[in-house]
Tab-separated table of C-alpha atoms and ligand atoms in Angstrom:
chain	number	residue	atom	x	y	z
Y	1	MET	CA	-9.649	41.987	-19.603
Y	2	ILE	CA	-7.831	44.505	-17.438
Y	3	LEU	CA	-6.179	43.360	-14.242
Y	4	LYS	CA	-6.481	46.179	-11.706
Y	5	ASN	CA	-3.908	45.097	-9.170
Y	6	LEU	CA	-0.899	43.182	-10.371
Y	7	PRO	CA	0.886	41.026	-7.795
Y	8	ALA	CA	3.805	42.767	-6.076
Y	9	ILE	CA	6.424	40.843	-8.062
Y	10	PHE	CA	5.455	42.823	-11.198
Y	11	GLU	CA	5.820	46.266	-9.620
Y	12	PRO	CA	9.585	46.731	-9.961
Y	13	ALA	CA	9.434	45.370	-13.547
Y	14	ARG	CA	6.778	47.818	-14.732
Y	15	PRO	CA	9.192	50.753	-15.206
Y	16	VAL	CA	11.370	48.452	-17.345
Y	17	LEU	CA	8.442	47.795	-19.705
Y	18	GLN	CA	7.528	51.482	-19.654
Y	19	ARG	CA	11.020	52.421	-20.793
Y	20	ILE	CA	10.862	49.967	-23.690
Y	21	GLU	CA	7.480	51.424	-24.695
Y	22	GLN	CA	8.779	55.002	-24.412
Y	23	ALA	CA	11.537	54.044	-26.827
Y	24	GLY	CA	8.818	53.159	-29.351
Y	25	PHE	CA	8.604	49.385	-28.939
Y	26	GLU	CA	6.093	46.971	-27.448
Y	27	ALA	CA	6.768	44.948	-24.300
Y	28	TYR	CA	4.624	42.450	-22.416
Y	29	PHE	CA	4.766	40.031	-19.563
Y	30	VAL	CA	4.253	36.585	-21.095
Y	31	GLY	CA	4.085	32.891	-20.279
Y	32	GLY	CA	3.546	31.295	-16.893
Y	33	CYS	CA	3.541	34.543	-14.915
Y	34	VAL	CA	0.400	35.761	-16.723
Y	35	ARG	CA	-1.345	32.402	-16.382
Y	36	ASP	CA	-0.507	32.175	-12.682
Y	37	THR	CA	-1.570	35.770	-12.007
Y	38	ILE	CA	-5.022	35.112	-13.411
Y	39	LEU	CA	-5.268	31.847	-11.487
Y	40	GLY	CA	-4.132	33.609	-8.316
Y	41	ASP	CA	-1.254	31.146	-7.979
Y	42	HIS	CA	2.257	31.829	-6.741
Y	43	ILE	CA	4.490	33.405	-9.403
Y	44	HIS	CA	8.086	32.243	-9.349
Y	45	ASP	CA	9.538	34.282	-12.181
Y	46	ILE	CA	8.641	36.841	-14.774
Y	47	ASP	CA	9.228	36.610	-18.522
Y	48	ILE	CA	9.127	39.641	-20.769
Y	49	ALA	CA	8.664	39.596	-24.546
Y	50	THR	CA	9.328	42.622	-26.708
Y	51	SER	CA	9.253	43.860	-30.292
Y	52	ALA	CA	12.687	45.425	-29.743
Y	53	TYR	CA	15.645	43.500	-31.132
Y	54	PRO	CA	18.423	42.569	-28.717
Y	55	SER	CA	20.637	45.388	-30.029
Y	56	GLU	CA	17.785	47.843	-29.472
Y	57	ILE	CA	17.254	46.649	-25.879
Y	58	LYS	CA	20.958	47.069	-25.269
Y	59	ALA	CA	20.795	50.617	-26.603
Y	60	ILE	CA	17.941	51.510	-24.231
Y	61	PHE	CA	19.460	50.126	-21.020
Y	62	ASN	CA	22.928	50.778	-19.641
Y	63	ARG	CA	23.369	47.460	-17.930
Y	64	THR	CA	22.475	44.262	-19.755
Y	65	VAL	CA	23.858	40.733	-19.969
Y	66	ASP	CA	23.712	38.579	-23.104
Y	67	THR	CA	22.149	35.499	-21.552
Y	68	GLY	CA	20.916	33.947	-24.811
Y	69	ILE	CA	21.364	36.576	-27.443
Y	70	GLU	CA	21.166	34.190	-30.409
Y	71	HIS	CA	17.630	33.293	-29.261
Y	72	GLY	CA	16.823	36.941	-28.624
Y	73	THR	CA	17.211	36.871	-24.847
Y	74	VAL	CA	18.948	39.700	-23.035
Y	75	MET	CA	18.911	40.279	-19.304
Y	76	ILE	CA	18.249	43.832	-18.238
Y	77	LEU	CA	19.847	44.724	-14.898
Y	78	ASP	CA	17.811	47.229	-12.984
Y	79	HIS	CA	18.398	48.193	-9.342
Y	80	GLY	CA	20.047	44.877	-8.611
Y	81	THR	CA	17.360	42.751	-10.249
Y	82	GLY	CA	17.705	40.979	-13.603
Y	83	TYR	CA	14.819	40.843	-16.075
Y	84	GLU	CA	15.029	38.398	-18.976
Y	85	THR	CA	13.652	39.968	-22.119
Y	86	THR	CA	13.131	37.992	-25.303
Y	87	THR	CA	12.478	39.484	-28.705
Y	88	PHE	CA	9.264	38.326	-30.419
Y	89	ARG	CA	10.263	35.475	-32.657
Y	90	THR	CA	9.042	32.784	-34.963
Y	91	GLU	CA	10.822	29.537	-35.391
Y	92	SER	CA	11.066	27.184	-38.290
Y	93	GLY	CA	12.631	23.876	-39.160
Y	94	TYR	CA	12.320	21.637	-36.098
Y	95	GLN	CA	13.846	18.737	-37.957
Y	96	ASP	CA	14.801	17.075	-34.707
Y	97	TYR	CA	11.515	17.693	-32.847
Y	98	ARG	CA	13.225	19.659	-30.131
Y	99	ARG	CA	14.767	22.832	-31.394
Y	100	PRO	CA	14.202	25.080	-34.312
Y	101	ASP	CA	16.656	25.236	-37.189
Y	102	HIS	CA	16.099	28.991	-37.457
Y	103	VAL	CA	14.889	31.654	-35.081
Y	104	THR	CA	13.571	34.755	-36.807
Y	105	PHE	CA	12.967	37.943	-34.873
Y	106	VAL	CA	9.639	39.553	-35.681
Y	107	ARG	CA	7.857	42.751	-34.660
Y	108	SER	CA	4.417	41.206	-34.149
Y	109	LEU	CA	3.187	39.911	-30.814
Y	110	ALA	CA	0.659	37.661	-32.570
Y	111	GLU	CA	3.421	35.891	-34.486
Y	112	ASP	CA	5.235	35.247	-31.243
Y	113	LEU	CA	2.189	33.996	-29.332
Y	114	LYS	CA	1.028	31.609	-32.005
Y	115	ARG	CA	4.157	29.466	-31.701
Y	116	ARG	CA	3.622	28.957	-27.958
Y	117	ASP	CA	2.502	25.617	-26.568
Y	118	PHE	CA	-0.893	26.038	-24.892
Y	119	THR	CA	-3.559	28.735	-24.991
Y	120	ILE	CA	-3.224	29.300	-21.236
Y	121	ASN	CA	0.484	29.977	-21.818
Y	122	ALA	CA	-0.097	32.261	-24.806
Y	123	LEU	CA	-1.527	35.211	-22.890
Y	124	ALA	CA	0.315	38.516	-22.787
Y	125	LEU	CA	-0.014	41.195	-20.115
Y	126	LYS	CA	0.706	44.856	-20.657
Y	127	GLU	CA	2.410	46.882	-17.999
Y	128	ASN	CA	-0.921	48.714	-17.411
Y	129	GLY	CA	-2.751	45.466	-16.620
Y	130	GLU	CA	-4.382	44.844	-20.005
Y	131	VAL	CA	-4.483	41.154	-20.950
Y	132	ILE	CA	-3.988	40.272	-24.628
Y	133	ASP	CA	-5.774	37.007	-25.382
Y	134	LEU	CA	-5.554	36.001	-29.047
Y	135	PHE	CA	-6.285	32.276	-28.639
Y	136	ASN	CA	-9.087	32.149	-26.040
Y	137	GLY	CA	-6.672	31.337	-23.272
Y	138	LEU	CA	-8.910	33.108	-20.751
Y	139	THR	CA	-11.872	30.866	-21.589
Y	140	ASP	CA	-9.649	27.797	-21.329
Y	141	LEU	CA	-8.334	29.011	-17.972
Y	142	LYS	CA	-11.913	29.398	-16.792
Y	143	HIS	CA	-12.837	25.925	-18.009
Y	144	HIS	CA	-9.634	24.394	-16.645
Y	145	LEU	CA	-8.511	23.184	-20.041
Y	146	ILE	CA	-5.098	22.632	-21.528
Y	147	ARG	CA	-5.420	23.190	-25.255
Y	148	ALA	CA	-2.664	23.481	-27.820
Y	149	VAL	CA	-2.422	26.754	-29.722
Y	150	GLY	CA	-3.559	25.939	-33.259
Y	151	LYS	CA	-2.910	22.397	-34.477
Y	152	PRO	CA	-1.649	20.160	-31.650
Y	153	GLU	CA	0.472	18.098	-34.000
Y	154	GLU	CA	2.376	21.174	-35.191
Y	155	ARG	CA	3.055	22.300	-31.647
Y	156	PHE	CA	4.288	18.840	-30.631
Y	157	HIS	CA	6.475	18.559	-33.716
Y	158	GLU	CA	8.101	21.864	-32.812
Y	159	ASP	CA	8.986	20.555	-29.380
Y	160	ALA	CA	7.982	17.056	-28.333
Y	161	LEU	CA	8.622	17.922	-24.687
Y	162	ARG	CA	5.366	19.885	-24.810
Y	163	MET	CA	3.486	16.579	-24.546
Y	164	MET	CA	5.060	16.060	-21.122
Y	165	ARG	CA	4.307	19.686	-20.282
Y	166	ALA	CA	0.632	18.998	-21.017
Y	167	VAL	CA	0.423	16.193	-18.452
Y	168	ARG	CA	2.543	18.205	-16.037
Y	169	PHE	CA	0.147	21.171	-16.216
Y	170	ALA	CA	-2.839	18.803	-15.966
Y	171	SER	CA	-1.457	17.681	-12.616
Y	172	LYS	CA	-0.017	20.980	-11.439
Y	173	LEU	CA	-3.184	22.982	-12.087
Y	174	ASP	CA	-5.648	20.089	-11.807
Y	175	PHE	CA	-6.876	20.815	-15.356
Y	176	ASN	CA	-8.223	18.582	-18.092
Y	177	ILE	CA	-6.605	18.193	-21.482
Y	178	ASP	CA	-8.722	19.185	-24.465
Y	179	THR	CA	-9.732	16.161	-26.576
Y	180	ALA	CA	-7.935	17.138	-29.793
Y	181	THR	CA	-4.807	18.032	-27.819
Y	182	GLU	CA	-4.893	14.697	-26.018
Y	183	GLN	CA	-5.340	12.899	-29.332
Y	184	GLY	CA	-2.327	14.844	-30.627
Y	185	ILE	CA	-0.275	13.508	-27.717
Y	186	LYS	CA	-1.401	9.923	-28.363
Y	187	ASP	CA	-0.498	10.239	-32.038
Y	188	ASN	CA	2.900	11.793	-31.394
Y	189	ALA	CA	3.995	10.162	-28.123
Y	190	PRO	CA	6.895	8.269	-29.786
Y	191	LEU	CA	8.537	11.626	-30.551
Y	192	LEU	CA	9.280	11.928	-26.838
Y	193	ALA	CA	12.141	9.506	-27.464
Y	194	LYS	CA	13.931	12.379	-29.268
Y	195	ILE	CA	14.000	14.524	-26.135
Y	196	ALA	CA	16.885	14.663	-23.661
Y	197	VAL	CA	15.995	12.630	-20.591
Y	198	GLU	CA	16.980	15.482	-18.277
Y	199	ARG	CA	14.236	17.671	-19.744
Y	200	ILE	CA	11.665	14.877	-19.481
Y	201	ARG	CA	12.717	14.319	-15.895
Y	202	VAL	CA	11.950	17.915	-14.892
Y	203	GLU	CA	8.406	17.606	-16.243
Y	204	PHE	CA	7.896	14.147	-14.753
Y	205	GLU	CA	8.951	15.387	-11.307
Y	206	LYS	CA	6.702	18.434	-11.550
Y	207	MET	CA	3.860	16.170	-12.645
Y	208	LEU	CA	4.191	14.067	-9.504
Y	209	MET	CA	4.466	17.135	-7.284
Y	210	GLY	CA	1.342	18.796	-8.685
Y	211	GLN	CA	-2.070	19.407	-7.160
Y	212	ASN	CA	-3.540	16.288	-8.736
Y	213	PRO	CA	-0.677	13.903	-9.501
Y	214	ALA	CA	-2.958	10.905	-9.978
Y	215	SER	CA	-4.757	12.727	-12.774
Y	216	GLY	CA	-1.465	13.737	-14.437
Y	217	LEU	CA	-0.187	10.175	-14.084
Y	218	ALA	CA	-3.420	8.786	-15.557
Y	219	LYS	CA	-2.912	10.966	-18.644
Y	220	PHE	CA	0.761	10.039	-18.802
Y	221	LEU	CA	-0.370	6.403	-19.018
Y	222	GLU	CA	-3.410	6.857	-21.283
Y	223	THR	CA	-1.488	8.827	-23.879
Y	224	GLY	CA	1.307	6.264	-23.977
Y	225	LEU	CA	3.998	8.791	-23.000
Y	226	TYR	CA	5.259	6.381	-20.324
Y	227	GLN	CA	6.446	4.023	-23.051
Y	228	TYR	CA	9.142	6.513	-24.003
Y	229	CYS	CA	10.490	7.080	-20.499
Y	230	PRO	CA	13.452	5.150	-19.096
Y	231	GLY	CA	12.558	2.155	-16.980
Y	232	LEU	CA	8.810	2.811	-17.205
Y	233	ASP	CA	7.985	1.333	-20.597
Y	234	HIS	CA	6.953	-2.039	-19.131
Y	235	GLN	CA	5.559	-0.734	-15.883
Y	236	GLN	CA	2.053	0.293	-16.818
Y	237	ALA	CA	0.373	-2.008	-14.288
Y	238	LYS	CA	2.479	-0.902	-11.335
Y	239	LEU	CA	2.050	2.757	-12.214
Y	240	ALA	CA	-1.680	2.343	-12.733
Y	241	ALA	CA	-1.935	0.851	-9.241
Y	242	LEU	CA	-1.131	4.342	-7.917
Y	243	LEU	CA	-4.134	5.945	-9.601
Y	244	PRO	CA	-6.812	5.095	-7.002
Y	245	LEU	CA	-4.691	6.578	-4.224
Y	246	SER	CA	-5.847	10.059	-3.478
Y	247	LYS	CA	-3.676	11.405	-0.693
Y	248	TRP	CA	-0.681	12.526	-2.688
Y	249	GLN	CA	1.397	15.404	-1.578
Y	250	LEU	CA	4.966	15.036	-2.669
Y	251	LEU	CA	7.255	17.991	-2.182
Y	252	SER	CA	10.690	17.066	-3.477
Y	253	ASP	CA	12.447	15.039	-6.128
Y	254	ALA	CA	13.737	12.681	-3.395
Y	255	GLN	CA	10.126	11.934	-2.473
Y	256	VAL	CA	9.056	11.507	-6.097
Y	257	TRP	CA	11.812	9.048	-6.926
Y	258	SER	CA	11.429	7.179	-3.652
Y	259	LEU	CA	7.779	6.629	-4.524
Y	260	MET	CA	8.802	5.328	-7.955
Y	261	ALA	CA	11.501	3.043	-6.522
Y	262	TRP	CA	9.076	1.698	-3.940
Y	263	GLN	CA	6.244	1.173	-6.374
Y	264	LEU	CA	8.492	-0.569	-8.900
Y	265	SER	CA	9.913	-2.766	-6.080
Y	266	LEU	CA	13.470	-1.848	-6.984
Y	267	SER	CA	16.443	-3.320	-5.148
Y	268	ARG	CA	19.346	-1.139	-4.035
Y	269	GLN	CA	21.111	-1.932	-7.293
Y	270	GLY	CA	17.876	-1.525	-9.229
Y	271	ILE	CA	17.447	1.979	-7.816
Y	272	SER	CA	20.910	2.872	-8.983
Y	273	SER	CA	20.434	1.686	-12.562
Y	274	PHE	CA	16.904	3.093	-12.817
Y	275	LEU	CA	17.975	6.537	-11.633
Y	276	LYS	CA	21.123	6.468	-13.758
Y	277	SER	CA	18.910	5.918	-16.786
Y	278	TRP	CA	17.084	9.108	-15.770
Y	279	LYS	CA	20.469	10.819	-15.329
Y	280	THR	CA	19.823	11.968	-11.781
Y	281	SER	CA	22.665	12.970	-9.463
Y	282	ASN	CA	24.507	10.402	-7.364
Y	283	ASP	CA	23.290	12.212	-4.264
Y	284	LEU	CA	19.714	11.559	-5.299
Y	285	ILE	CA	20.482	7.875	-5.893
Y	286	LYS	CA	21.928	7.600	-2.379
Y	287	ALA	CA	18.979	9.477	-0.911
Y	288	VAL	CA	16.460	7.134	-2.543
Y	289	GLN	CA	18.458	4.066	-1.465
Y	290	LYS	CA	18.177	5.314	2.130
Y	291	ARG	CA	14.508	6.154	1.968
Y	292	VAL	CA	13.124	2.921	0.520
Y	293	PRO	CA	14.050	0.722	3.539
Y	294	ALA	CA	12.521	3.391	5.785
Y	295	ILE	CA	9.248	3.215	3.830
Y	296	GLN	CA	9.282	-0.522	4.450
Y	297	ALA	CA	9.868	0.011	8.175
Y	298	ILE	CA	7.066	2.564	8.438
Y	299	ARG	CA	4.711	0.241	6.611
Y	300	ALA	CA	5.616	-2.663	8.902
Y	301	GLY	CA	5.327	-0.499	12.038
Y	302	LYS	CA	8.975	-1.272	12.833
Y	303	VAL	CA	10.569	2.116	13.038
Y	304	ASP	CA	13.388	1.384	15.472
Y	305	ASN	CA	16.367	3.481	16.482
Y	306	LEU	CA	18.641	1.852	13.966
Y	307	ILE	CA	16.516	2.644	10.927
Y	308	ILE	CA	15.976	6.173	12.225
Y	309	PHE	CA	19.702	6.640	12.671
Y	310	LYS	CA	20.526	5.243	9.237
Y	311	THR	CA	17.855	7.216	7.418
Y	312	GLY	CA	18.323	10.569	9.124
Y	313	LEU	CA	15.520	13.015	9.903
Y	314	GLN	CA	15.003	14.404	6.399
Y	315	GLY	CA	15.074	10.903	4.944
Y	316	LEU	CA	12.489	9.746	7.480
Y	317	LEU	CA	10.170	12.633	6.724
Y	318	ASP	CA	10.507	11.907	2.999
Y	319	ALA	CA	9.849	8.197	3.525
Y	320	ASN	CA	6.827	9.121	5.619
Y	321	ALA	CA	5.511	11.399	2.858
Y	322	VAL	CA	5.679	8.424	0.480
Y	323	ALA	CA	4.110	6.100	3.057
Y	324	LYS	CA	1.258	8.610	3.406
Y	325	VAL	CA	0.434	8.180	-0.274
Y	326	PHE	CA	-0.522	4.599	0.627
Y	327	GLY	CA	-2.202	5.538	3.889
Y	328	TRP	CA	0.609	4.169	6.076
Y	329	GLY	CA	2.023	7.481	7.254
Y	330	MET	CA	2.997	8.019	10.908
Y	331	PRO	CA	2.420	11.269	12.787
Y	332	GLU	CA	5.363	13.459	11.807
Y	333	GLN	CA	5.779	14.682	15.367
Y	334	GLN	CA	6.357	11.116	16.540
Y	335	LEU	CA	9.164	10.663	14.006
Y	336	ARG	CA	10.742	13.957	15.045
Y	337	GLU	CA	10.601	12.944	18.706
Y	338	GLN	CA	12.040	9.493	18.051
Y	339	PHE	CA	14.877	11.097	16.131
Y	340	ALA	CA	15.461	13.668	18.882
Y	341	GLN	CA	15.788	10.848	21.440
Y	342	LEU	CA	18.507	8.954	19.572
Y	343	PRO	CA	21.612	8.553	21.769
Y	344	ILE	CA	23.722	9.704	18.802
Y	345	LYS	CA	22.486	11.222	15.555
Y	346	SER	CA	25.481	10.685	13.314
Y	347	ALA	CA	28.505	8.405	13.232
Y	348	ASN	CA	30.886	11.188	14.266
Y	349	GLN	CA	29.091	11.533	17.621
Y	350	LEU	CA	30.370	8.115	18.732
Y	351	ALA	CA	32.564	8.664	21.821
Y	352	VAL	CA	35.434	6.802	20.238
Y	353	ASN	CA	37.104	7.028	16.843
Y	354	GLY	CA	39.304	4.776	14.726
Y	355	GLY	CA	42.520	6.379	15.967
Y	356	GLN	CA	41.601	5.777	19.609
Y	357	LEU	CA	40.649	2.174	18.915
Y	358	ILE	CA	44.033	1.575	17.303
Y	359	LYS	CA	45.996	3.289	20.077
Y	360	GLN	CA	43.996	2.435	23.166
Y	361	ALA	CA	42.312	-0.855	22.247
Y	362	GLY	CA	45.205	-2.236	20.234
Y	363	ILE	CA	43.115	-2.951	17.147
Y	364	LYS	CA	44.927	-3.069	13.836
Y	365	PRO	CA	43.832	-0.809	10.999
Y	366	GLY	CA	41.856	-2.786	8.414
Y	367	PRO	CA	38.402	-4.172	7.675
Y	368	LEU	CA	37.944	-5.464	11.244
Y	369	LEU	CA	38.300	-1.915	12.568
Y	370	GLY	CA	35.466	-0.778	10.299
Y	371	GLN	CA	33.289	-3.667	11.447
Y	372	ILE	CA	33.959	-2.905	15.076
Y	373	ILE	CA	33.067	0.765	14.664
Y	374	TYR	CA	29.862	-0.303	12.933
Y	375	GLN	CA	28.963	-2.701	15.742
Y	376	LEU	CA	29.711	-0.110	18.412
Y	377	THR	CA	27.556	2.425	16.585
Y	378	GLU	CA	24.700	-0.077	16.388
Y	379	SER	CA	24.955	-0.904	20.084
Y	380	VAL	CA	24.961	2.761	21.087
Y	381	VAL	CA	22.128	3.700	18.730
Y	382	SER	CA	19.942	0.855	19.950
Y	383	GLY	CA	20.640	1.804	23.584
Y	384	GLU	CA	22.492	-1.426	24.483
Y	385	LEU	CA	25.667	0.418	25.306
Y	386	PRO	CA	26.186	3.909	26.729
Y	387	ASN	CA	28.134	6.294	24.526
Y	388	GLN	CA	31.152	6.410	26.853
Y	389	THR	CA	34.724	6.083	25.661
Y	390	ASP	CA	35.951	3.545	28.255
Y	391	GLN	CA	32.954	1.258	27.787
Y	392	LEU	CA	33.279	1.452	24.011
Y	393	ILE	CA	36.975	0.596	24.172
Y	394	SER	CA	36.431	-2.474	26.333
Y	395	MET	CA	33.577	-3.577	24.086
Y	396	ALA	CA	35.863	-3.154	21.070
Y	397	GLN	CA	38.509	-5.316	22.727
Y	398	LYS	CA	35.919	-7.954	23.489
Y	399	ILE	CA	34.691	-8.029	19.889
Y	400	ALA	CA	38.287	-8.199	18.602
Y	401	LYS	CA	39.056	-11.156	20.880
Y	402	GLU	CA	35.941	-13.078	19.890
Y	403	GLY	CA	36.101	-12.146	16.215
S	501	CTP	N1	8.282	23.812	-24.757
S	501	CTP	C1	7.832	25.027	-24.515
S	501	CTP	C2	8.281	25.740	-23.378
S	501	CTP	C3	7.784	27.010	-23.165
S	501	CTP	N2	6.921	27.581	-24.019
S	501	CTP	C4	6.433	28.958	-23.826
S	501	CTP	O1	7.345	29.672	-22.986
S	501	CTP	C5	6.692	30.074	-21.783
S	501	CTP	C6	7.653	30.003	-20.598
S	501	CTP	O2	8.142	28.695	-20.465
S	501	CTP	P1	8.435	28.007	-19.051
S	501	CTP	O3	8.984	28.987	-18.093
S	501	CTP	O4	9.188	26.759	-19.333
S	501	CTP	O5	6.990	27.519	-18.567
S	501	CTP	P2	5.868	28.308	-17.832
S	501	CTP	O6	4.622	28.183	-18.641
S	501	CTP	O7	6.321	29.675	-17.491
S	501	CTP	O8	5.616	27.431	-16.537
S	501	CTP	P3	6.488	27.377	-15.199
S	501	CTP	O9	7.619	28.346	-15.343
S	501	CTP	O10	5.521	27.719	-14.139
S	501	CTP	O11	6.969	25.987	-15.106
S	501	CTP	C7	5.489	29.166	-21.674
S	501	CTP	O12	4.453	29.738	-20.895
S	501	CTP	C8	5.085	29.025	-23.129
S	501	CTP	O13	4.431	30.183	-23.589
S	501	CTP	C9	6.490	26.880	-25.131
S	501	CTP	O14	5.681	27.394	-25.898
S	501	CTP	N3	6.957	25.615	-25.367
S	502	MG	MG1	8.181	30.183	-16.442
C-alpha cells in the first residue's frame, strides 16, 4: 500500500527521515501515527524508528537530546520541533512482566515490529508513503480487529499492560478483539497486578473516553481484568449495569472518575480512598467530590443556586456529562445561564470579608467567623440577601447575637 497524501503533521518530519536514509540507514514512522493515518483519525504525535544506533543518529544531526538513550531513544531537534527516534530493538527477559531485562539494538525492521503489541500497531510507514505490513495489520484495520502480533501470551508476558491497551483500543476505535487474543487476556489477566496502577489508570481513562466505552467496559469485565484494578474487584454488577447505556461521551478524567464514583455509590470519604488507591492527584479527588452531589441534584431536578455556586461551571458541565450517560442530562445552555445569573460566582466576590467583619461588626476571629461568612455567602447566593456591605454587616451582627 502506498499512501499518496500524508497528513500535514508528517510533512516537516519527512526531511528528517530522508537525512537518515541518505546517511545509509532505514527510518520509518511507526506505531499509532501510522494506524491513525490509515483510519483517518486525528494524529497526536509521531514516532520514528530507525536502523541507526543512537550514536549514529547523533553523528547525523547537530542538535539532539538524549531523552531515553539506554532504550535507544534520541530526540532530533529540527527547526524548533523535536522528533523522537528509537533504534530498532528486540527485548528479552521480562521477568517482571513489565519491562525487559535487556534491550538489544538490531538493524532489522522486522525484528523490531514483531515485538510490538497488536498488528494494527505494527505497521511502518516510509517517508515516501509506502506502508510496510508484515503482520496483516492492514487487513485487521479493515476488519476492525485488535489482534496480538504472534502469540498473545508472549506479548502479554512481555508487558501485561498490553491487556488493558487491548480493551482501551477496542473502545477508542470501536473495534473487536480477535478470539485468540481475547483468550490470551483471560488466561493472563492476573498479571495485571504486576503493573503500576498509574499506567493502568491511563488506559482505563482512555477506555472510558473512547468511541464505544460500553464495549471496552464489557471486554474489561468479560476478560476479568477488572479483578486486578483497585476498588473494582468486587464491583462487577455495578459496572455491568453501565453496559446497556448507550449515550456515553466522556471527555475528561474528572468526568470518568465522577461516573465511577457515582456508579459505585461512593461517599465523600469513599471517593477519597478509592481515588487514592488509583493514585490520582488530590485536585482530581476534590473535583470528583464536588461533581457527585451535582449529579444527584441534576437527577433530582433540584439544581438550585447553591449547588451551582458550590460546583462551579466546569464542575456542573462535567456532572451534566455524567448525568447524560443515564439520560438525565439538562440542556447545557440552561446550566450556563443559571450560572451566569448567580449573584456571586465565587466566595471572594462577597461584599464583605473577614477583616471587615472583625473591625466593623465586632466579631471575634475564630470558628464563628467562618460560620458567619458561610451563612452570608449562602444567603447572597440564594438571593435572600443583596450583596451589599452594610446589609451583610448588620446580618452578621444579627447572627452573632443569636448564635
Ligand atoms: N505496551 C506497549 C506500548 C507500545 N507498544 C508499541 O509502541 C507504539 C507506540 O506506543 P504508544 O504511543 O503508547 O501507543 P500508540 O499505539 O501510539 O497509541 P496512542 O499514542 O494513540 O495512545 C505502539 O503503537 C506499539 O507499536 C507496544 O508494543 N507495547
Ligand atoms: Mg503514540
